Amino acid sequence: MGSIKTIDVDTKEPKSTLDLISLKSLSRKLKKNAAFYDIAIDVISQAANAIIEESNLGNVNFSLKNSSEFYEIILSDDYQMPLAILTGESNKYQYVIVVLIEYDTEEADVDKNVNNNIVLVHDDNEYCDIPSGATSIVLRLNKKGMRICSQYEPLTKKWEKVDLMATIGYTENQLSTLISKDRNDLSMVVLTLYKDTYDESLSDEELKQLMDDNKEILNLNSFFEDNSVLTFASDSNKKKSLCITPNDGVNCNMITYEKGYYCVDVCLFGKYIQTVYKTTDKEKIIDFANFLFYRLYPNDVIIDAFVSRDTFITFNRKGELHTHIPSNRSQLKLTPDESEIVNIVYSILEAKLCN
């Protein structure tokens, strides 16, 4: 017979602790990603199937053409779906289904006279916001010239001429590029990002100008695109200026290009704080970016930011703010400019935590 151990219930035995925060964080991230895709599949399927049935295109097979944009959403930590583009074809025509997905804090207001197919979504999800609704339309193109011919109108049950810019916010040339084999064209990536950021459309000429204005930062991003996120600058004075930032979800610096200078900015929770370093030398910014984009952090660090060329701060899960000053500095203390940025960052963090 085995021995019996007597335990004094009044005595609290010390318990060891296990720090598994990093694994729990990764688990939640993966669950959030899975939830995002499950919602996308459900919403797009409902909206696309409804317009397919309405337009009698049940004999046409459709496939999603812009899946890479849904992946980019996950990298940017946004988790709000872009419009979905599905294509299919018959002997004479190519068909394009566009699903416009909307998010709203209030229930979508549906106009029964709108000539589009609308699917309302009512659900709750622990990990992602649920769209308030989705509008689907189907376009028909002549396969010979791949030009937009018409849009199916559910009310009249006819294929009618369409104003693309007014309907979905794309020019004919932009939509043709999106659904072509070259749909991952960098200009389309930038266009989608611009529309998501500013909720505005661009003509072909405006898009070309936007690409020209940002060619230096786009070229810089090509060196680090596996570890970077392309976005638009938070500084309101730099509207339409692209920037790159690490995709680690920890660092709060972004690199922009303005008036001949590569600039390193500090931005926290979408708020531009200050430019902390600038140079006209591309090799210098590449050296700095190499360090910025390939950094490793302790598990408890949740915020990291350079406050000058060689000094950075970290903020951990315990609420501790640490400064990291290079040892070759004559006095191991922050400069006045660095201190000002640190104070701003800390006040923002403090306000965020209090809320």
Short mmCIF file of the C-alpha atoms (twelve columns), coordinates in Angstrom:
data_MODEL
# 
_entry.id   MODEL 
# 
loop_
_atom_site.group_PDB 
_atom_site.id 
_atom_site.type_symbol 
_atom_site.label_atom_id 
_atom_site.label_alt_id 
_atom_site.label_comp_id 
_atom_site.label_asym_id 
_atom_site.label_seq_id 
_atom_site.Cartn_x 
_atom_site.Cartn_y 
_atom_site.Cartn_z 
_atom_site.pdbx_PDB_model_num 
ATOM 1   C CA . MET A 1   0.000   0.000  0.000   1 
ATOM 2   C CA . GLY A 2   1.362   3.414  -0.968  1 
ATOM 3   C CA . SER A 3   2.244   6.038  1.586   1 
ATOM 4   C CA . ILE A 4   -0.196  8.852  2.359   1 
ATOM 5   C CA . LYS A 5   1.045   12.432 2.515   1 
ATOM 6   C CA . THR A 6   -0.604  14.727 5.039   1 
ATOM 7   C CA . ILE A 7   -0.928  18.347 3.904   1 
ATOM 8   C CA . ASP A 8   -1.467  21.262 6.241   1 
ATOM 9   C CA . VAL A 9   -4.146  23.295 4.428   1 
ATOM 10  C CA . ASP A 10  -3.272  26.366 6.457   1 
ATOM 11  C CA . THR A 11  0.240   26.443 5.076   1 
ATOM 12  C CA . LYS A 12  0.683   28.127 1.697   1 
ATOM 13  C CA . GLU A 13  3.403   26.376 -0.200  1 
ATOM 14  C CA . PRO A 14  5.401   28.608 -2.584  1 
ATOM 15  C CA . LYS A 15  4.530   28.120 -6.230  1 
ATOM 16  C CA . SER A 16  6.896   28.607 -9.125  1 
ATOM 17  C CA . THR A 17  5.743   30.810 -11.994 1 
ATOM 18  C CA . LEU A 18  5.926   30.104 -15.694 1 
ATOM 19  C CA . ASP A 19  6.317   33.011 -18.108 1 
ATOM 20  C CA . LEU A 20  4.513   31.843 -21.253 1 
ATOM 21  C CA . ILE A 21  3.362   35.276 -22.376 1 
ATOM 22  C CA . SER A 22  5.141   34.987 -25.727 1 
ATOM 23  C CA . LEU A 23  3.395   31.692 -26.542 1 
ATOM 24  C CA . LYS A 24  0.018   33.000 -25.377 1 
ATOM 25  C CA . SER A 25  0.501   36.108 -27.505 1 
ATOM 26  C CA . LEU A 26  1.396   33.991 -30.540 1 
ATOM 27  C CA . SER A 27  -1.610  31.724 -29.918 1 
ATOM 28  C CA . ARG A 28  -3.971  34.691 -29.812 1 
ATOM 29  C CA . LYS A 29  -2.387  36.166 -32.941 1 
ATOM 30  C CA . LEU A 30  -2.905  32.915 -34.860 1 
ATOM 31  C CA . LYS A 31  -6.489  32.623 -33.629 1 
ATOM 32  C CA . LYS A 32  -7.101  36.209 -34.716 1 
ATOM 33  C CA . ASN A 33  -5.659  35.471 -38.160 1 
ATOM 34  C CA . ALA A 34  -7.820  32.369 -38.516 1 
ATOM 35  C CA . ALA A 35  -10.929 34.285 -37.387 1 
ATOM 36  C CA . PHE A 36  -10.182 37.044 -39.910 1 
ATOM 37  C CA . TYR A 37  -9.962  34.564 -42.795 1 
ATOM 38  C CA . ASP A 38  -13.050 32.643 -41.648 1 
ATOM 39  C CA . ILE A 39  -15.061 35.875 -41.596 1 
ATOM 40  C CA . ALA A 40  -13.674 36.854 -45.009 1 
ATOM 41  C CA . ILE A 41  -14.644 33.491 -46.510 1 
ATOM 42  C CA . ASP A 42  -18.148 33.712 -45.066 1 
ATOM 43  C CA . VAL A 43  -18.845 37.322 -46.096 1 
ATOM 44  C CA . ILE A 44  -17.344 37.041 -49.590 1 
ATOM 45  C CA . SER A 45  -19.107 33.731 -50.247 1 
ATOM 46  C CA . GLN A 46  -22.500 35.139 -49.280 1 
ATOM 47  C CA . ALA A 47  -22.121 38.316 -51.317 1 
ATOM 48  C CA . ALA A 48  -20.583 36.662 -54.397 1 
ATOM 49  C CA . ASN A 49  -23.063 33.756 -54.494 1 
ATOM 50  C CA . ALA A 50  -25.986 36.179 -54.237 1 
ATOM 51  C CA . ILE A 51  -24.921 38.195 -57.299 1 
ATOM 52  C CA . ILE A 52  -23.956 35.034 -59.228 1 
ATOM 53  C CA . GLU A 53  -27.478 33.691 -58.733 1 
ATOM 54  C CA . GLU A 54  -29.046 37.063 -59.535 1 
ATOM 55  C CA . SER A 55  -27.126 37.424 -62.828 1 
ATOM 56  C CA . ASN A 56  -27.602 33.778 -63.893 1 
ATOM 57  C CA . LEU A 57  -23.862 33.047 -63.952 1 
ATOM 58  C CA . GLY A 58  -24.077 29.747 -62.139 1 
ATOM 59  C CA . ASN A 59  -22.207 28.028 -64.963 1 
ATOM 60  C CA . VAL A 60  -19.133 30.272 -64.531 1 
ATOM 61  C CA . ASN A 61  -16.353 29.379 -62.078 1 
ATOM 62  C CA . PHE A 62  -14.939 32.310 -60.085 1 
ATOM 63  C CA . SER A 63  -11.715 32.631 -58.085 1 
ATOM 64  C CA . LEU A 64  -10.311 35.323 -55.790 1 
ATOM 65  C CA . LYS A 65  -7.668  37.445 -57.522 1 
ATOM 66  C CA . ASN A 66  -6.390  39.684 -54.727 1 
ATOM 67  C CA . SER A 67  -5.707  37.252 -51.882 1 
ATOM 68  C CA . SER A 68  -2.304  38.895 -51.300 1 
ATOM 69  C CA . GLU A 69  -4.088  42.038 -50.080 1 
ATOM 70  C CA . PHE A 70  -5.777  40.024 -47.329 1 
ATOM 71  C CA . TYR A 71  -2.358  38.772 -46.244 1 
ATOM 72  C CA . GLU A 72  -1.020  42.346 -46.206 1 
ATOM 73  C CA . ILE A 73  -3.895  43.316 -43.891 1 
ATOM 74  C CA . ILE A 74  -2.698  40.747 -41.355 1 
ATOM 75  C CA . LEU A 75  0.889   42.034 -41.588 1 
ATOM 76  C CA . SER A 76  -0.282  45.586 -40.956 1 
ATOM 77  C CA . ASP A 77  -2.354  44.414 -37.953 1 
ATOM 78  C CA . ASP A 78  -5.418  46.199 -39.350 1 
ATOM 79  C CA . TYR A 79  -7.847  43.255 -39.698 1 
ATOM 80  C CA . GLN A 80  -10.395 45.093 -41.817 1 
ATOM 81  C CA . MET A 81  -11.019 43.490 -45.173 1 
ATOM 82  C CA . PRO A 82  -10.242 45.249 -48.445 1 
ATOM 83  C CA . LEU A 83  -12.605 44.897 -51.372 1 
ATOM 84  C CA . ALA A 84  -12.529 41.401 -52.868 1 
ATOM 85  C CA . ILE A 85  -12.079 40.815 -56.600 1 
ATOM 86  C CA . LEU A 86  -13.144 37.514 -58.148 1 
ATOM 87  C CA . THR A 87  -12.913 36.637 -61.833 1 
ATOM 88  C CA . GLY A 88  -14.393 33.988 -64.110 1 
ATOM 89  C CA . GLU A 89  -14.901 33.579 -67.851 1 
ATOM 90  C CA . SER A 90  -17.081 32.161 -70.590 1 
ATOM 91  C CA . ASN A 91  -16.185 31.719 -74.257 1 
ATOM 92  C CA . LYS A 92  -16.905 35.369 -75.070 1 
ATOM 93  C CA . TYR A 93  -16.656 37.338 -71.825 1 
ATOM 94  C CA . GLN A 94  -14.596 37.691 -68.690 1 
ATOM 95  C CA . TYR A 95  -16.632 38.449 -65.575 1 
ATOM 96  C CA . VAL A 96  -15.464 40.365 -62.523 1 
ATOM 97  C CA . ILE A 97  -17.265 40.244 -59.189 1 
ATOM 98  C CA . VAL A 98  -16.335 43.064 -56.823 1 
ATOM 99  C CA . VAL A 99  -17.324 42.679 -53.169 1 
ATOM 100 C CA . LEU A 100 -17.161 45.950 -51.238 1 
ATOM 101 C CA . ILE A 101 -16.993 45.226 -47.515 1 
ATOM 102 C CA . GLU A 102 -18.097 47.867 -45.029 1 
ATOM 103 C CA . TYR A 103 -17.502 48.362 -41.312 1 
ATOM 104 C CA . ASP A 104 -19.733 50.508 -39.162 1 
ATOM 105 C CA . THR A 105 -20.422 50.953 -35.471 1 
ATOM 106 C CA . GLU A 106 -24.106 51.186 -36.228 1 
ATOM 107 C CA . GLU A 107 -26.320 48.861 -38.216 1 
ATOM 108 C CA . ALA A 108 -25.969 49.435 -41.944 1 
ATOM 109 C CA . ASP A 109 -28.705 51.575 -43.454 1 
ATOM 110 C CA . VAL A 110 -29.874 49.694 -46.519 1 
ATOM 111 C CA . ASP A 111 -31.642 51.496 -49.335 1 
ATOM 112 C CA . LYS A 112 -33.908 48.965 -51.021 1 
ATOM 113 C CA . ASN A 113 -33.674 50.946 -54.279 1 
ATOM 114 C CA . VAL A 114 -29.907 50.594 -54.622 1 
ATOM 115 C CA . ASN A 115 -29.120 48.556 -57.745 1 
ATOM 116 C CA . ASN A 116 -26.517 46.430 -55.990 1 
ATOM 117 C CA . ASN A 117 -26.651 43.199 -54.077 1 
ATOM 118 C CA . ILE A 118 -26.233 43.785 -50.343 1 
ATOM 119 C CA . VAL A 119 -25.605 41.186 -47.667 1 
ATOM 120 C CA . LEU A 120 -25.942 42.221 -44.030 1 
ATOM 121 C CA . VAL A 121 -23.839 40.490 -41.429 1 
ATOM 122 C CA . HIS A 122 -24.885 40.244 -37.784 1 
ATOM 123 C CA . ASP A 123 -22.489 38.359 -35.555 1 
ATOM 124 C CA . ASP A 124 -19.933 38.793 -32.808 1 
ATOM 125 C CA . ASN A 125 -16.382 37.522 -32.799 1 
ATOM 126 C CA . GLU A 126 -13.889 37.447 -29.957 1 
ATOM 127 C CA . TYR A 127 -10.938 38.295 -32.170 1 
ATOM 128 C CA . CYS A 128 -12.011 40.458 -35.138 1 
ATOM 129 C CA . ASP A 129 -14.518 43.140 -36.008 1 
ATOM 130 C CA . ILE A 130 -17.484 41.864 -38.005 1 
ATOM 131 C CA . PRO A 131 -18.341 43.812 -41.199 1 
ATOM 132 C CA . SER A 132 -21.679 45.616 -41.078 1 
ATOM 133 C CA . GLY A 133 -22.437 44.612 -44.643 1 
ATOM 134 C CA . ALA A 134 -21.099 43.730 -48.076 1 
ATOM 135 C CA . THR A 135 -22.132 45.065 -51.474 1 
ATOM 136 C CA . SER A 136 -21.474 42.922 -54.540 1 
ATOM 137 C CA . ILE A 137 -21.565 43.844 -58.208 1 
ATOM 138 C CA . VAL A 138 -20.622 41.911 -61.340 1 
ATOM 139 C CA . LEU A 139 -18.957 43.429 -64.402 1 
ATOM 140 C CA . ARG A 140 -18.648 41.974 -67.893 1 
ATOM 141 C CA . LEU A 141 -15.589 42.472 -70.116 1 
ATOM 142 C CA . ASN A 142 -15.067 41.648 -73.774 1 
ATOM 143 C CA . LYS A 143 -12.230 39.090 -73.849 1 
ATOM 144 C CA . LYS A 144 -10.810 40.460 -77.108 1 
ATOM 145 C CA . GLY A 145 -9.837  43.843 -75.738 1 
ATOM 146 C CA . MET A 146 -10.366 43.225 -72.005 1 
ATOM 147 C CA . ARG A 147 -12.375 46.434 -71.878 1 
ATOM 148 C CA . ILE A 148 -15.223 46.999 -69.470 1 
ATOM 149 C CA . CYS A 149 -18.501 46.508 -71.272 1 
ATOM 150 C CA . SER A 150 -21.245 46.574 -68.696 1 
ATOM 151 C CA . GLN A 151 -22.513 45.924 -65.177 1 
ATOM 152 C CA . TYR A 152 -25.426 43.663 -64.340 1 
ATOM 153 C CA . GLU A 153 -28.289 45.630 -62.792 1 
ATOM 154 C CA . PRO A 154 -30.500 43.450 -60.539 1 
ATOM 155 C CA . LEU A 155 -33.442 45.881 -60.756 1 
ATOM 156 C CA . THR A 156 -33.630 45.957 -64.552 1 
ATOM 157 C CA . LYS A 157 -32.112 42.463 -64.942 1 
ATOM 158 C CA . LYS A 158 -29.971 43.830 -67.786 1 
ATOM 159 C CA . TRP A 159 -26.284 44.435 -68.510 1 
ATOM 160 C CA . GLU A 160 -25.857 48.207 -68.605 1 
ATOM 161 C CA . LYS A 161 -23.018 50.672 -69.159 1 
ATOM 162 C CA . VAL A 162 -21.071 51.389 -65.989 1 
ATOM 163 C CA . ASP A 163 -19.154 54.339 -64.513 1 
ATOM 164 C CA . LEU A 164 -16.375 52.426 -62.733 1 
ATOM 165 C CA . MET A 165 -14.955 55.344 -60.777 1 
ATOM 166 C CA . ALA A 166 -18.372 56.229 -59.395 1 
ATOM 167 C CA . THR A 167 -19.269 52.603 -58.678 1 
ATOM 168 C CA . ILE A 168 -16.108 51.067 -57.164 1 
ATOM 169 C CA . GLY A 169 -13.524 53.862 -57.165 1 
ATOM 170 C CA . TYR A 170 -11.218 52.376 -59.832 1 
ATOM 171 C CA . THR A 171 -10.498 53.472 -63.371 1 
ATOM 172 C CA . GLU A 172 -10.860 50.952 -66.173 1 
ATOM 173 C CA . ASN A 173 -7.085  50.699 -66.506 1 
ATOM 174 C CA . GLN A 174 -6.638  50.123 -62.755 1 
ATOM 175 C CA . LEU A 175 -9.251  47.381 -62.619 1 
ATOM 176 C CA . SER A 176 -7.782  45.683 -65.702 1 
ATOM 177 C CA . THR A 177 -4.370  45.670 -63.993 1 
ATOM 178 C CA . LEU A 178 -5.851  44.302 -60.758 1 
ATOM 179 C CA . ILE A 179 -7.414  41.314 -62.501 1 
ATOM 180 C CA . SER A 180 -4.529  40.643 -64.879 1 
ATOM 181 C CA . LYS A 181 -1.568  38.358 -64.281 1 
ATOM 182 C CA . ASP A 182 0.319   41.477 -63.201 1 
ATOM 183 C CA . ARG A 183 -2.177  42.197 -60.397 1 
ATOM 184 C CA . ASN A 184 0.660   42.416 -57.827 1 
ATOM 185 C CA . ASP A 185 2.068   45.379 -59.718 1 
ATOM 186 C CA . LEU A 186 3.568   47.769 -57.153 1 
ATOM 187 C CA . SER A 187 1.348   50.619 -58.312 1 
ATOM 188 C CA . MET A 188 -1.717  48.542 -57.425 1 
ATOM 189 C CA . VAL A 189 -0.289  47.818 -53.977 1 
ATOM 190 C CA . VAL A 190 0.233   51.545 -53.429 1 
ATOM 191 C CA . LEU A 191 -3.206  52.397 -54.834 1 
ATOM 192 C CA . THR A 192 -4.946  49.950 -52.497 1 
ATOM 193 C CA . LEU A 193 -2.965  51.294 -49.554 1 
ATOM 194 C CA . TYR A 194 -3.858  54.872 -50.498 1 
ATOM 195 C CA . LYS A 195 -7.567  54.090 -50.781 1 
ATOM 196 C CA . ASP A 196 -7.562  52.278 -47.427 1 
ATOM 197 C CA . THR A 197 -5.717  55.163 -45.735 1 
ATOM 198 C CA . TYR A 198 -7.486  58.210 -47.149 1 
ATOM 199 C CA . ASP A 199 -10.748 56.718 -48.456 1 
ATOM 200 C CA . GLU A 200 -10.108 58.480 -51.761 1 
ATOM 201 C CA . SER A 201 -9.763  57.343 -55.357 1 
ATOM 202 C CA . LEU A 202 -7.010  58.333 -57.796 1 
ATOM 203 C CA . SER A 203 -7.077  58.872 -61.531 1 
ATOM 204 C CA . ASP A 204 -4.405  57.132 -63.612 1 
ATOM 205 C CA . GLU A 205 -2.466  60.402 -63.833 1 
ATOM 206 C CA . GLU A 206 -2.666  60.990 -60.060 1 
ATOM 207 C CA . LEU A 207 -1.486  57.437 -59.381 1 
ATOM 208 C CA . LYS A 208 1.488   57.882 -61.695 1 
ATOM 209 C CA . GLN A 209 2.409   61.115 -59.885 1 
ATOM 210 C CA . LEU A 210 2.087   59.389 -56.500 1 
ATOM 211 C CA . MET A 211 4.468   56.642 -57.643 1 
ATOM 212 C CA . ASP A 212 6.970   59.218 -58.950 1 
ATOM 213 C CA . ASP A 213 6.817   61.235 -55.724 1 
ATOM 214 C CA . ASN A 214 7.573   58.120 -53.650 1 
ATOM 215 C CA . LYS A 215 10.101  56.338 -55.870 1 
ATOM 216 C CA . GLU A 216 12.983  56.761 -53.374 1 
ATOM 217 C CA . ILE A 217 11.118  55.176 -50.442 1 
ATOM 218 C CA . LEU A 218 9.752   52.411 -52.689 1 
ATOM 219 C CA . ASN A 219 13.281  51.637 -53.821 1 
ATOM 220 C CA . LEU A 220 14.504  51.597 -50.211 1 
ATOM 221 C CA . ASN A 221 11.667  49.278 -49.238 1 
ATOM 222 C CA . SER A 222 12.772  46.750 -51.871 1 
ATOM 223 C CA . PHE A 223 15.805  45.992 -49.665 1 
ATOM 224 C CA . PHE A 224 13.695  45.160 -46.602 1 
ATOM 225 C CA . GLU A 225 10.230  44.179 -47.875 1 
ATOM 226 C CA . ASP A 226 10.305  40.805 -46.085 1 
ATOM 227 C CA . ASN A 227 10.710  42.601 -42.739 1 
ATOM 228 C CA . SER A 228 8.887   45.856 -43.383 1 
ATOM 229 C CA . VAL A 229 5.389   47.239 -43.735 1 
ATOM 230 C CA . LEU A 230 4.655   49.883 -46.338 1 
ATOM 231 C CA . THR A 231 2.238   52.549 -45.145 1 
ATOM 232 C CA . PHE A 232 1.559   56.266 -45.337 1 
ATOM 233 C CA . ALA A 233 3.229   58.696 -42.927 1 
ATOM 234 C CA . SER A 234 1.324   59.663 -39.771 1 
ATOM 235 C CA . ASP A 235 2.585   63.260 -39.972 1 
ATOM 236 C CA . SER A 236 -0.266  65.340 -41.442 1 
ATOM 237 C CA . ASN A 237 2.350   67.521 -43.142 1 
ATOM 238 C CA . LYS A 238 3.536   64.476 -45.085 1 
ATOM 239 C CA . LYS A 239 0.199   63.396 -46.579 1 
ATOM 240 C CA . LYS A 240 0.684   61.105 -49.567 1 
ATOM 241 C CA . SER A 241 4.239   60.356 -48.397 1 
ATOM 242 C CA . LEU A 242 4.904   56.638 -48.132 1 
ATOM 243 C CA . CYS A 243 6.987   55.288 -45.287 1 
ATOM 244 C CA . ILE A 244 8.348   51.936 -44.180 1 
ATOM 245 C CA . THR A 245 8.272   50.546 -40.670 1 
ATOM 246 C CA . PRO A 246 9.368   47.210 -39.149 1 
ATOM 247 C CA . ASN A 247 6.712   44.480 -39.220 1 
ATOM 248 C CA . ASP A 248 7.603   43.224 -35.729 1 
ATOM 249 C CA . GLY A 249 4.738   45.078 -34.042 1 
ATOM 250 C CA . VAL A 250 7.155   46.467 -31.440 1 
ATOM 251 C CA . ASN A 251 9.250   49.215 -33.019 1 
ATOM 252 C CA . CYS A 252 7.637   52.644 -33.411 1 
ATOM 253 C CA . ASN A 253 9.994   54.215 -35.949 1 
ATOM 254 C CA . MET A 254 9.231   54.804 -39.594 1 
ATOM 255 C CA . ILE A 255 11.416  55.943 -42.471 1 
ATOM 256 C CA . THR A 256 10.122  58.580 -44.881 1 
ATOM 257 C CA . TYR A 257 11.667  60.618 -47.703 1 
ATOM 258 C CA . GLU A 258 11.129  64.346 -47.961 1 
ATOM 259 C CA . LYS A 259 12.878  67.097 -49.911 1 
ATOM 260 C CA . GLY A 260 15.995  65.043 -50.574 1 
ATOM 261 C CA . TYR A 261 16.281  63.620 -47.027 1 
ATOM 262 C CA . TYR A 262 15.640  60.153 -45.670 1 
ATOM 263 C CA . CYS A 263 13.948  60.807 -42.307 1 
ATOM 264 C CA . VAL A 264 13.485  58.543 -39.285 1 
ATOM 265 C CA . ASP A 265 10.323  59.500 -37.394 1 
ATOM 266 C CA . VAL A 266 8.874   58.380 -34.074 1 
ATOM 267 C CA . CYS A 267 5.170   57.522 -34.310 1 
ATOM 268 C CA . LEU A 268 3.117   55.984 -31.527 1 
ATOM 269 C CA . PHE A 269 -0.446  54.676 -31.920 1 
ATOM 270 C CA . GLY A 270 -0.728  56.526 -35.227 1 
ATOM 271 C CA . LYS A 271 0.477   59.824 -33.737 1 
ATOM 272 C CA . TYR A 272 3.534   61.477 -35.274 1 
ATOM 273 C CA . ILE A 273 5.892   62.701 -32.548 1 
ATOM 274 C CA . GLN A 274 9.106   63.914 -34.126 1 
ATOM 275 C CA . THR A 275 11.815  63.306 -36.722 1 
ATOM 276 C CA . VAL A 276 14.863  61.994 -34.832 1 
ATOM 277 C CA . TYR A 277 17.376  61.456 -37.624 1 
ATOM 278 C CA . LYS A 278 17.764  62.532 -41.250 1 
ATOM 279 C CA . THR A 279 20.354  62.055 -43.973 1 
ATOM 280 C CA . THR A 280 20.759  62.526 -47.712 1 
ATOM 281 C CA . ASP A 281 23.109  59.523 -47.873 1 
ATOM 282 C CA . LYS A 282 21.310  56.393 -49.050 1 
ATOM 283 C CA . GLU A 283 24.057  54.082 -47.762 1 
ATOM 284 C CA . LYS A 284 23.753  55.573 -44.275 1 
ATOM 285 C CA . ILE A 285 19.990  55.058 -44.167 1 
ATOM 286 C CA . ILE A 286 20.421  51.490 -45.414 1 
ATOM 287 C CA . ASP A 287 22.923  50.824 -42.592 1 
ATOM 288 C CA . PHE A 288 20.490  52.285 -40.069 1 
ATOM 289 C CA . ALA A 289 17.555  50.343 -41.557 1 
ATOM 290 C CA . ASN A 290 19.520  47.090 -41.428 1 
ATOM 291 C CA . PHE A 291 19.754  47.506 -37.669 1 
ATOM 292 C CA . LEU A 292 16.171  48.735 -37.366 1 
ATOM 293 C CA . PHE A 293 14.497  45.958 -39.358 1 
ATOM 294 C CA . TYR A 294 16.457  42.987 -38.028 1 
ATOM 295 C CA . ARG A 295 16.359  43.582 -34.280 1 
ATOM 296 C CA . LEU A 296 15.593  41.023 -31.586 1 
ATOM 297 C CA . TYR A 297 13.853  41.961 -28.343 1 
ATOM 298 C CA . PRO A 298 13.421  40.411 -24.901 1 
ATOM 299 C CA . ASN A 299 10.020  38.738 -24.561 1 
ATOM 300 C CA . ASP A 300 8.666   41.402 -22.224 1 
ATOM 301 C CA . VAL A 301 9.338   44.397 -24.535 1 
ATOM 302 C CA . ILE A 302 6.163   45.764 -26.118 1 
ATOM 303 C CA . ILE A 303 7.362   49.184 -27.333 1 
ATOM 304 C CA . ASP A 304 10.730  50.138 -28.825 1 
ATOM 305 C CA . ALA A 305 11.744  53.423 -30.450 1 
ATOM 306 C CA . PHE A 306 14.886  55.252 -31.474 1 
ATOM 307 C CA . VAL A 307 14.860  58.780 -30.076 1 
ATOM 308 C CA . SER A 308 18.051  59.736 -31.949 1 
ATOM 309 C CA . ARG A 309 20.525  58.118 -34.340 1 
ATOM 310 C CA . ASP A 310 22.100  55.959 -31.624 1 
ATOM 311 C CA . THR A 311 19.794  56.061 -28.588 1 
ATOM 312 C CA . PHE A 312 16.587  54.111 -28.136 1 
ATOM 313 C CA . ILE A 313 13.995  53.394 -25.458 1 
ATOM 314 C CA . THR A 314 12.044  50.257 -24.566 1 
ATOM 315 C CA . PHE A 315 8.801   49.828 -22.646 1 
ATOM 316 C CA . ASN A 316 8.022   46.442 -21.087 1 
ATOM 317 C CA . ARG A 317 4.937   44.624 -19.823 1 
ATOM 318 C CA . LYS A 318 5.646   45.735 -16.262 1 
ATOM 319 C CA . GLY A 319 5.183   49.351 -17.297 1 
ATOM 320 C CA . GLU A 320 8.903   50.147 -17.051 1 
ATOM 321 C CA . LEU A 321 10.492  52.565 -19.500 1 
ATOM 322 C CA . HIS A 322 14.216  52.000 -20.122 1 
ATOM 323 C CA . THR A 323 16.670  54.192 -21.998 1 
ATOM 324 C CA . HIS A 324 19.596  52.702 -23.927 1 
ATOM 325 C CA . ILE A 325 22.469  55.124 -24.439 1 
ATOM 326 C CA . PRO A 326 25.657  54.236 -26.368 1 
ATOM 327 C CA . SER A 327 28.646  53.630 -24.100 1 
ATOM 328 C CA . ASN A 328 30.940  55.826 -26.181 1 
ATOM 329 C CA . ARG A 329 29.005  58.952 -25.220 1 
ATOM 330 C CA . SER A 330 30.996  61.188 -22.872 1 
ATOM 331 C CA . GLN A 331 28.069  61.518 -20.482 1 
ATOM 332 C CA . LEU A 332 25.658  58.620 -20.137 1 
ATOM 333 C CA . LYS A 333 22.517  60.699 -20.088 1 
ATOM 334 C CA . LEU A 334 19.892  61.796 -22.583 1 
ATOM 335 C CA . THR A 335 20.275  65.009 -24.535 1 
ATOM 336 C CA . PRO A 336 17.532  67.650 -24.097 1 
ATOM 337 C CA . ASP A 337 16.003  66.697 -27.466 1 
ATOM 338 C CA . GLU A 338 16.011  62.991 -26.547 1 
ATOM 339 C CA . SER A 339 14.494  63.750 -23.149 1 
ATOM 340 C CA . GLU A 340 11.688  65.733 -24.759 1 
ATOM 341 C CA . ILE A 341 10.769  62.810 -27.029 1 
ATOM 342 C CA . VAL A 342 10.968  60.328 -24.143 1 
ATOM 343 C CA . ASN A 343 8.638   62.490 -22.058 1 
ATOM 344 C CA . ILE A 344 6.120   62.692 -24.917 1 
ATOM 345 C CA . VAL A 345 6.267   58.929 -25.486 1 
ATOM 346 C CA . TYR A 346 5.824   58.229 -21.788 1 
ATOM 347 C CA . SER A 347 2.841   60.585 -21.490 1 
ATOM 348 C CA . ILE A 348 1.163   58.905 -24.479 1 
ATOM 349 C CA . LEU A 349 1.801   55.454 -23.003 1 
ATOM 350 C CA . GLU A 350 0.538   56.557 -19.608 1 
ATOM 351 C CA . ALA A 351 -2.670  57.957 -21.099 1 
ATOM 352 C CA . LYS A 352 -3.153  54.795 -23.150 1 
ATOM 353 C CA . LEU A 353 -2.708  52.556 -20.132 1 
ATOM 354 C CA . CYS A 354 -5.078  54.643 -18.017 1 
ATOM 355 C CA . ASN A 355 -7.786  54.201 -20.635 1 
# 
